[in-house]
Amino acid sequence: MGPKCGSYISCNKDFTRFEFGLSPEAYYGLQDLEKAVFAGCLGMYLLEQIGSNEWGKTVGLMVVLKGKLGEEFNEISEHKLSEILPVIGVDSYDYIPEILVKYQQ
């Protein structure tokens, strides 16, 4: 199952790797943690789905942010739910916590 293509998501694998591999880090560097969590949640799912090696870097950052933010991480992802669901859908959103666990194993 490949990623769903939303209005601002390209199905081009190279673009997806670039956009979702780098943007969470950029937002984190700018201390815009809400955008970092949003881009990272999308990124780790989409990058894993296309089989990109970069998914580990993105999910690693999400593990760091989840540890740093605690419950606020979940609050941010829930707050961004209306923006995440059109891109990856409910089932994929529900898979995000599993990706975090998978990475930590």
XYZ file of C-alpha atoms in Angstrom:
105
model
C 0.000 0.000 0.000
C 1.578 3.264 -1.084
C 0.980 6.726 0.253
C -2.192 8.564 -0.598
C -1.598 11.667 -2.656
C -3.151 14.746 -1.101
C -3.285 18.182 -2.625
C 0.178 19.103 -1.347
C 1.790 15.673 -1.250
C 3.669 14.488 -4.272
C 3.686 10.816 -5.167
C 7.184 11.363 -6.513
C 9.395 9.333 -4.167
C 12.399 11.647 -4.396
C 10.296 14.681 -3.538
C 8.595 12.835 -0.689
C 11.970 11.788 0.725
C 13.220 15.351 0.487
C 10.126 17.047 1.839
C 9.381 14.715 4.724
C 12.946 13.739 5.492
C 14.155 17.288 5.960
C 11.203 19.438 6.994
C 10.734 17.902 10.483
C 14.414 18.592 11.233
C 14.143 22.135 9.912
C 11.085 22.878 12.045
C 12.782 21.321 15.067
C 15.833 23.511 14.468
C 13.553 26.547 14.374
C 11.919 25.333 17.607
C 8.537 25.175 15.858
C 7.660 21.946 17.632
C 4.056 21.804 16.435
C 5.138 21.823 12.786
C 7.998 19.425 13.559
C 5.558 16.905 15.058
C 3.088 17.365 12.200
C 5.688 16.970 9.448
C 7.412 14.171 11.332
C 4.246 12.123 11.829
C 3.460 12.366 8.139
C 7.081 11.850 7.198
C 7.788 8.731 9.204
C 4.633 7.081 7.853
C 5.110 8.104 4.207
C 8.839 7.380 4.169
C 8.294 3.932 5.646
C 5.550 3.204 3.111
C 7.762 4.040 0.126
C 10.614 1.996 1.568
C 12.948 4.942 2.054
C 16.000 4.544 4.261
C 15.386 8.066 5.552
C 12.369 6.954 7.596
C 14.633 5.957 10.486
C 16.066 9.449 10.790
C 12.599 11.002 10.856
C 11.152 8.510 13.329
C 14.262 8.935 15.472
C 13.524 12.638 15.728
C 9.899 11.853 16.594
C 11.050 9.538 19.405
C 13.214 12.387 20.747
C 10.321 14.839 20.498
C 7.900 12.404 22.143
C 10.347 11.993 25.009
C 10.902 15.740 25.290
C 7.243 16.758 24.990
C 5.549 13.838 26.732
C 1.768 14.065 26.521
C 2.060 17.323 24.559
C 3.323 15.247 21.595
C -0.005 13.373 21.503
C -1.940 16.613 21.962
C -0.146 18.175 19.000
C -0.767 15.176 16.750
C -4.437 15.151 17.776
C -4.662 18.905 17.162
C -3.235 18.351 13.658
C -5.541 15.398 12.997
C -7.712 17.347 10.550
C -4.615 18.045 8.445
C -3.101 14.561 8.754
C -6.186 12.463 7.940
C -6.761 13.794 4.409
C -3.197 12.832 3.553
C -2.817 9.370 5.094
C -6.249 8.359 6.433
C -7.443 7.047 9.790
C -5.880 3.586 9.607
C -2.498 5.042 8.745
C -2.784 7.631 11.526
C -3.520 4.814 13.961
C -0.358 3.059 12.718
C 1.932 5.961 13.738
C 2.397 4.769 17.368
C 3.334 1.329 16.019
C 6.038 2.909 13.860
C 7.508 4.559 16.957
C 7.554 1.215 18.787
C 8.968 -0.597 15.740
C 11.834 1.906 15.576
C 12.666 1.487 19.257
C 13.005 -2.309 18.949
